[in-house]
């Protein structure tokens, strides 16, 4: 088949532009580094404008020398035309919408009002010491400073939330042709899996099928699946998927199916019809449903079939006892990866590299299917039946090599894909995420080819999940973070990279700098002048392929078309030669036509995925996904931001991608433990945002500091969830004698916090319930996973011990046939549960002691202890989901939890009253309990990042 072309849309400008800068008139490039750019008023050239291929014909007029000039542009105001001479709509491919002032202005004002009130409150606290318990006073002051600081870190980056909306109609008009072909840029999609058992293989198959069926030009869409287990099970599941795709993909195109993951689609009870053949839909759907059920049966039986096949082949070959028992493929050849019966060179962590092309490059022209017949029950006569390229990759693994988990797999995919398709954009998805909206790829590309988009490194989509219980007990959706924090960062330098659902510009992975820097963003555009590069030398982007090969190595560290020395990229000339085509497809379009998945190319692709390939290179350090960190995603995005690159947030409906979340409490806590540990690792590494470059937006830096320090909150939060309750027993309290001003400051701090929360909920588009549920799980995570993360990272820093994590299991343990949420209450004990359990009992006991003292007459004014008791029950209420998870039943009020709480309360009160030596005289400290509730609220506890 014809190869895919690494390239994109072509736009020829034949008419004078509306305006031009003097620099353009003189033929000199703008300070931004491009001959024709947004600064001159003609066109914003995405990182593909070669100055050797563009002639400045006259003021504001562009003459394209090369017919293959790939420029993602926003056209001028004077009626630009496309290649066929048809007028092109001048609307932008995306628009930016600001939040309504009625929400945003009060939101900003209240943040500063609360900051002032909190400052005055802390001053009051410092000036009113507690001589009876100085250690308690000092510790509480330190905690209040930290809570105020962490709240400020969380709020400042949210000062300028915005919405960006892609316009898919304009994108189609600009890049799609009447004959069904398209000039959209190429897109490589990476799907990563590490264990087909813990990550169900059916989920991976559905993810791949949704990618193959996505609404994106077939010849410019390539899917790569990385299997770090090296198991035949994954490969044969993909082989089955590629066969079923010949039916599923044309069916989706014919009837406009949404979503395009078959498992999710067939679970829908009803869905509006979007196709153009409704009279055939019912029969077609019935037929495809039957084929999918058979497909699922084959996938689910693959493990058994492989074992059975192995037994047959090994028996036929007369393998003796004790000899290695190979794993056999369906064609009778031995599998080069991990065998079912592991042996040397064929086990996990020790196997050869594998690159297998299941679906090769499609043709560039539409290929319609056959009409309905006895052999083809479905009529695909007017449907394009081509399938995108599909490649299976399992990188080589050898003992003694640190394979760097997911980051290493992503880097291996980057190199292999550069040889097989070399698309200028990369989308990475986890194996449990499928494309829920077939337009998602086009929506992401809108932010890469629009005005001033050449400085955008990546586009981050929000993570959405299915299979979560209706009450979202453990805040799996986490919409406060995605629709609040990330949306707000889009108004600064851009959202952070969160691991999946992210569209990258390939050259950013290779270490290229942006063509220009504007860190001011929509909020502070004038800041750009403080940090902008006055000159940007585009190494090699101005060269043709021939000149790049013939040119001597320039001085000052420039290496032809590479931004870094050649040895940084590894010992593969074929891979290094692919870099200029990725950085600028237009001068090398002819060379790109020669990309074919022949045997020599596949052998070289295997070579660049070898275990020793990265030795003495810059992979994981200067280029690619960053190594030696649990959260390689955050660090990789941070490295791009400190170079001046920007990112954008793309939230569309229906949701772009949907994945599977661990609804079991233990798995959820381990997931949060891994994230929080990785965040702290960044803080104690050379990637600490405090020392990032000056190209990092000031408020973007604040956001990164927040991301890398939030687990420290656990230290102070545990103090504030236990000490107030113990104060009922000890008689020593945080505040000795509150005054009127104390209550005034406290009231302002609490009321502004609530109003700010309501405003944030409104502009973020989330519900109050989601906000409150997020706060509940924040408390559970802070008392368990965050504390463990702090201990682990401090141990690593002090004793130099590595941290290891197990893969989060997405395989349900409960009986899903009877209850789809059965896994929610499957209790798997972990030490992370100890601290929350202790806090629950401490608060129950503290409240019981206070109640007993009132009944016993030790404290005569029960209203004076009501505030402290209310705070204790407030803590218990926020830990209620945790208690429900370890004791309760789904769909019912977990009576056992309430019974245990009441039982502990009553027993403690009775014991206190009836054991004389537990009594203490006086009640002089009871006047301060109403203050305890403030401590926890002021902790910024609703601001879990």
Short mmCIF file of N, CA, C and O in Angstrom, two decimals, residues 854-917:
data_model
loop_
_atom_site.label_atom_id
_atom_site.label_comp_id
_atom_site.label_asym_id
_atom_site.label_seq_id
_atom_site.Cartn_x
_atom_site.Cartn_y
_atom_site.Cartn_z
N UNK A 854 -19.93 17.44 80.42
CA UNK A 854 -21.12 18.26 80.59
C UNK A 854 -22.14 17.54 81.46
O UNK A 854 -22.74 18.12 82.38
N UNK A 855 -22.35 16.24 81.19
CA UNK A 855 -23.31 15.48 81.99
C UNK A 855 -22.87 15.36 83.44
O UNK A 855 -23.71 15.36 84.36
N UNK A 856 -21.57 15.23 83.64
CA UNK A 856 -21.05 15.03 84.98
C UNK A 856 -20.95 16.33 85.77
O UNK A 856 -20.60 16.31 86.94
N UNK A 857 -21.23 17.46 85.12
CA UNK A 857 -21.18 18.73 85.79
C UNK A 857 -19.82 19.37 85.83
O UNK A 857 -19.65 20.46 86.41
N UNK A 858 -18.83 18.74 85.23
CA UNK A 858 -17.48 19.32 85.22
C UNK A 858 -17.46 20.59 84.37
O UNK A 858 -16.76 21.55 84.70
N UNK A 859 -18.19 20.56 83.25
CA UNK A 859 -18.38 21.76 82.44
C UNK A 859 -19.88 22.10 82.50
O UNK A 859 -20.72 21.34 81.99
N UNK A 860 -20.20 23.23 83.08
CA UNK A 860 -21.60 23.56 83.33
C UNK A 860 -22.28 24.21 82.13
O UNK A 860 -23.50 24.16 82.00
N UNK A 861 -21.52 24.84 81.28
CA UNK A 861 -22.11 25.54 80.13
C UNK A 861 -21.85 24.71 78.86
O UNK A 861 -20.80 24.81 78.24
N UNK A 862 -22.85 23.92 78.48
CA UNK A 862 -22.64 23.03 77.35
C UNK A 862 -22.53 23.77 76.02
O UNK A 862 -21.93 23.28 75.07
N UNK A 863 -23.07 24.97 75.94
CA UNK A 863 -22.96 25.72 74.70
C UNK A 863 -21.52 26.09 74.38
O UNK A 863 -21.15 26.28 73.23
N UNK A 864 -20.70 26.18 75.44
CA UNK A 864 -19.31 26.58 75.24
C UNK A 864 -18.48 25.47 74.58
O UNK A 864 -17.40 25.73 74.06
N UNK A 865 -18.95 24.23 74.67
CA UNK A 865 -18.23 23.13 74.03
C UNK A 865 -18.88 22.71 72.72
O UNK A 865 -18.39 21.82 72.04
N UNK A 866 -19.99 23.35 72.36
CA UNK A 866 -20.73 22.93 71.15
C UNK A 866 -19.89 23.11 69.89
O UNK A 866 -19.95 22.29 68.97
N UNK A 867 -19.12 24.22 69.84
CA UNK A 867 -18.31 24.46 68.65
C UNK A 867 -17.28 23.38 68.42
O UNK A 867 -17.10 22.90 67.30
N UNK A 868 -16.59 22.99 69.51
CA UNK A 868 -15.58 21.94 69.38
C UNK A 868 -16.18 20.60 69.00
O UNK A 868 -15.64 19.87 68.17
N UNK A 869 -17.33 20.27 69.61
CA UNK A 869 -18.00 19.01 69.28
C UNK A 869 -18.49 19.04 67.84
O UNK A 869 -18.40 18.04 67.11
N UNK A 870 -18.99 20.19 67.41
CA UNK A 870 -19.45 20.32 66.01
C UNK A 870 -18.28 20.07 65.05
O UNK A 870 -18.44 19.38 64.04
N UNK A 871 -17.13 20.63 65.38
CA UNK A 871 -15.96 20.41 64.52
C UNK A 871 -15.58 18.93 64.47
O UNK A 871 -15.26 18.39 63.41
N UNK A 872 -15.63 18.23 65.60
CA UNK A 872 -15.30 16.82 65.62
C UNK A 872 -16.24 16.02 64.72
O UNK A 872 -15.80 15.15 63.95
N UNK A 873 -17.53 16.31 64.82
CA UNK A 873 -18.48 15.61 63.97
C UNK A 873 -18.32 16.02 62.50
O UNK A 873 -18.60 15.23 61.59
N UNK A 874 -17.86 17.23 62.29
CA UNK A 874 -17.60 17.68 60.92
C UNK A 874 -16.45 16.88 60.30
O UNK A 874 -16.50 16.48 59.14
N UNK A 875 -15.42 16.62 61.09
CA UNK A 875 -14.31 15.77 60.63
C UNK A 875 -14.82 14.36 60.33
O UNK A 875 -14.49 13.77 59.30
N UNK A 876 -15.64 13.82 61.23
CA UNK A 876 -16.19 12.49 61.02
C UNK A 876 -17.05 12.44 59.77
O UNK A 876 -17.03 11.45 59.02
N UNK A 877 -17.80 13.50 59.53
CA UNK A 877 -18.66 13.53 58.34
C UNK A 877 -17.83 13.51 57.07
O UNK A 877 -18.22 12.89 56.07
N UNK A 878 -16.69 14.17 57.09
CA UNK A 878 -15.84 14.18 55.90
C UNK A 878 -15.08 12.88 55.72
O UNK A 878 -14.64 12.58 54.60
N UNK A 879 -14.93 12.11 56.77
CA UNK A 879 -14.33 10.79 56.65
C UNK A 879 -15.38 9.70 56.48
O UNK A 879 -15.06 8.52 56.46
N UNK A 880 -16.62 10.10 56.37
CA UNK A 880 -17.71 9.14 56.21
C UNK A 880 -17.55 8.27 54.95
O UNK A 880 -17.76 7.05 55.03
N UNK A 881 -17.19 8.82 53.77
CA UNK A 881 -16.98 7.94 52.61
C UNK A 881 -15.91 6.89 52.86
O UNK A 881 -16.04 5.75 52.39
N UNK A 882 -14.86 7.25 53.60
CA UNK A 882 -13.83 6.27 53.92
C UNK A 882 -14.41 5.15 54.79
O UNK A 882 -14.19 3.96 54.52
N UNK A 883 -15.14 5.54 55.83
CA UNK A 883 -15.74 4.54 56.70
C UNK A 883 -16.76 3.68 55.95
O UNK A 883 -16.84 2.46 56.15
N UNK A 884 -17.50 4.30 55.08
CA UNK A 884 -18.47 3.56 54.28
C UNK A 884 -17.77 2.57 53.35
O UNK A 884 -18.26 1.46 53.12
N UNK A 885 -16.63 2.96 52.85
CA UNK A 885 -15.89 2.08 51.94
C UNK A 885 -15.35 0.83 52.60
O UNK A 885 -15.23 -0.21 51.95
N UNK A 886 -15.02 0.91 53.88
CA UNK A 886 -14.45 -0.27 54.55
C UNK A 886 -15.48 -1.07 55.34
O UNK A 886 -15.19 -2.18 55.78
N UNK A 887 -16.72 -0.51 55.49
CA UNK A 887 -17.71 -1.21 56.28
C UNK A 887 -19.07 -1.31 55.63
O UNK A 887 -19.86 -2.18 56.00
N UNK A 888 -19.39 -0.41 54.70
CA UNK A 888 -20.77 -0.28 54.25
C UNK A 888 -21.14 -1.17 53.09
O UNK A 888 -20.37 -2.01 52.61
N UNK A 889 -22.37 -0.99 52.64
CA UNK A 889 -22.93 -1.71 51.51
C UNK A 889 -23.45 -0.70 50.51
O UNK A 889 -24.00 0.33 50.88
N UNK A 890 -23.30 -1.02 49.23
CA UNK A 890 -23.70 -0.09 48.17
C UNK A 890 -25.21 0.07 48.14
O UNK A 890 -25.96 -0.88 48.30
N UNK A 891 -25.65 1.30 47.97
CA UNK A 891 -27.06 1.57 47.79
C UNK A 891 -27.86 1.67 49.07
O UNK A 891 -29.04 1.96 49.04
N UNK A 892 -27.24 1.44 50.21
CA UNK A 892 -27.93 1.54 51.48
C UNK A 892 -27.11 2.38 52.44
O UNK A 892 -25.90 2.45 52.34
N UNK A 893 -27.80 2.98 53.43
CA UNK A 893 -27.06 3.69 54.46
C UNK A 893 -26.30 2.68 55.28
O UNK A 893 -26.90 1.75 55.83
N UNK A 894 -25.01 2.76 55.35
CA UNK A 894 -24.24 1.76 56.10
C UNK A 894 -24.50 1.88 57.59
O UNK A 894 -23.78 2.56 58.32
N UNK A 895 -25.54 1.21 58.06
CA UNK A 895 -25.94 1.31 59.46
C UNK A 895 -24.81 0.89 60.38
O UNK A 895 -24.64 1.43 61.47
N UNK A 896 -24.00 -0.05 59.90
CA UNK A 896 -22.92 -0.54 60.75
C UNK A 896 -21.95 0.57 61.12
O UNK A 896 -21.41 0.61 62.22
N UNK A 897 -21.75 1.52 60.20
CA UNK A 897 -20.86 2.65 60.50
C UNK A 897 -21.44 3.51 61.61
O UNK A 897 -20.75 3.85 62.59
N UNK A 898 -22.70 3.85 61.47
CA UNK A 898 -23.35 4.68 62.49
C UNK A 898 -23.41 3.96 63.83
O UNK A 898 -23.23 4.56 64.90
N UNK A 899 -23.66 2.66 63.80
CA UNK A 899 -23.71 1.88 65.04
C UNK A 899 -22.37 1.89 65.74
O UNK A 899 -22.28 2.09 66.96
N UNK A 900 -21.31 1.69 64.98
CA UNK A 900 -19.97 1.69 65.58
C UNK A 900 -19.63 3.07 66.15
O UNK A 900 -19.03 3.18 67.23
N UNK A 901 -19.97 4.12 65.42
CA UNK A 901 -19.70 5.46 65.94
C UNK A 901 -20.47 5.71 67.25
O UNK A 901 -19.91 6.18 68.24
N UNK A 902 -21.76 5.37 67.25
CA UNK A 902 -22.57 5.58 68.45
C UNK A 902 -22.10 4.71 69.61
O UNK A 902 -22.04 5.15 70.77
N UNK A 903 -21.75 3.47 69.30
CA UNK A 903 -21.29 2.55 70.35
C UNK A 903 -20.01 3.08 71.01
O UNK A 903 -19.88 3.11 72.24
N UNK A 904 -19.05 3.51 70.18
CA UNK A 904 -17.80 4.04 70.72
C UNK A 904 -18.06 5.29 71.54
O UNK A 904 -17.46 5.50 72.61
N UNK A 905 -18.94 6.13 71.05
CA UNK A 905 -19.26 7.38 71.76
C UNK A 905 -19.85 7.09 73.14
O UNK A 905 -19.41 7.64 74.16
N UNK A 906 -20.84 6.24 73.19
CA UNK A 906 -21.52 5.95 74.45
C UNK A 906 -20.58 5.27 75.44
O UNK A 906 -20.52 5.64 76.63
N UNK A 907 -19.84 4.27 74.99
CA UNK A 907 -18.93 3.56 75.89
C UNK A 907 -17.89 4.50 76.48
O UNK A 907 -17.57 4.46 77.68
N UNK A 908 -17.35 5.39 75.64
CA UNK A 908 -16.34 6.34 76.14
C UNK A 908 -16.93 7.27 77.18
O UNK A 908 -16.32 7.54 78.23
N UNK A 909 -18.13 7.78 76.92
CA UNK A 909 -18.77 8.69 77.88
C UNK A 909 -19.06 7.99 79.19
O UNK A 909 -18.82 8.54 80.28
N UNK A 910 -19.57 6.78 79.13
CA UNK A 910 -19.88 6.03 80.36
C UNK A 910 -18.63 5.74 81.16
O UNK A 910 -18.59 5.88 82.39
N UNK A 911 -17.57 5.32 80.47
CA UNK A 911 -16.32 5.02 81.17
C UNK A 911 -15.76 6.27 81.83
O UNK A 911 -15.24 6.23 82.96
N UNK A 912 -15.84 7.41 81.14
CA UNK A 912 -15.29 8.63 81.70
C UNK A 912 -16.03 9.03 82.98
O UNK A 912 -15.43 9.44 83.97
N UNK A 913 -17.35 8.88 82.95
CA UNK A 913 -18.15 9.29 84.11
C UNK A 913 -17.91 8.35 85.30
O UNK A 913 -17.87 8.78 86.45
N UNK A 914 -17.69 7.07 85.03
CA UNK A 914 -17.64 6.09 86.10
C UNK A 914 -16.23 5.74 86.56
O UNK A 914 -16.08 4.96 87.51
N UNK A 915 -15.20 6.28 85.90
CA UNK A 915 -13.83 6.04 86.38
C UNK A 915 -13.33 7.32 87.00
O UNK A 915 -13.03 8.29 86.29
N UNK A 916 -13.19 7.37 88.33
CA UNK A 916 -12.89 8.64 89.01
C UNK A 916 -11.58 9.28 88.59
O UNK A 916 -11.51 10.50 88.44
N UNK A 917 -10.54 8.49 88.38
CA UNK A 917 -9.23 9.12 88.12
C UNK A 917 -9.15 9.79 86.76
O UNK A 917 -8.17 10.48 86.47
#
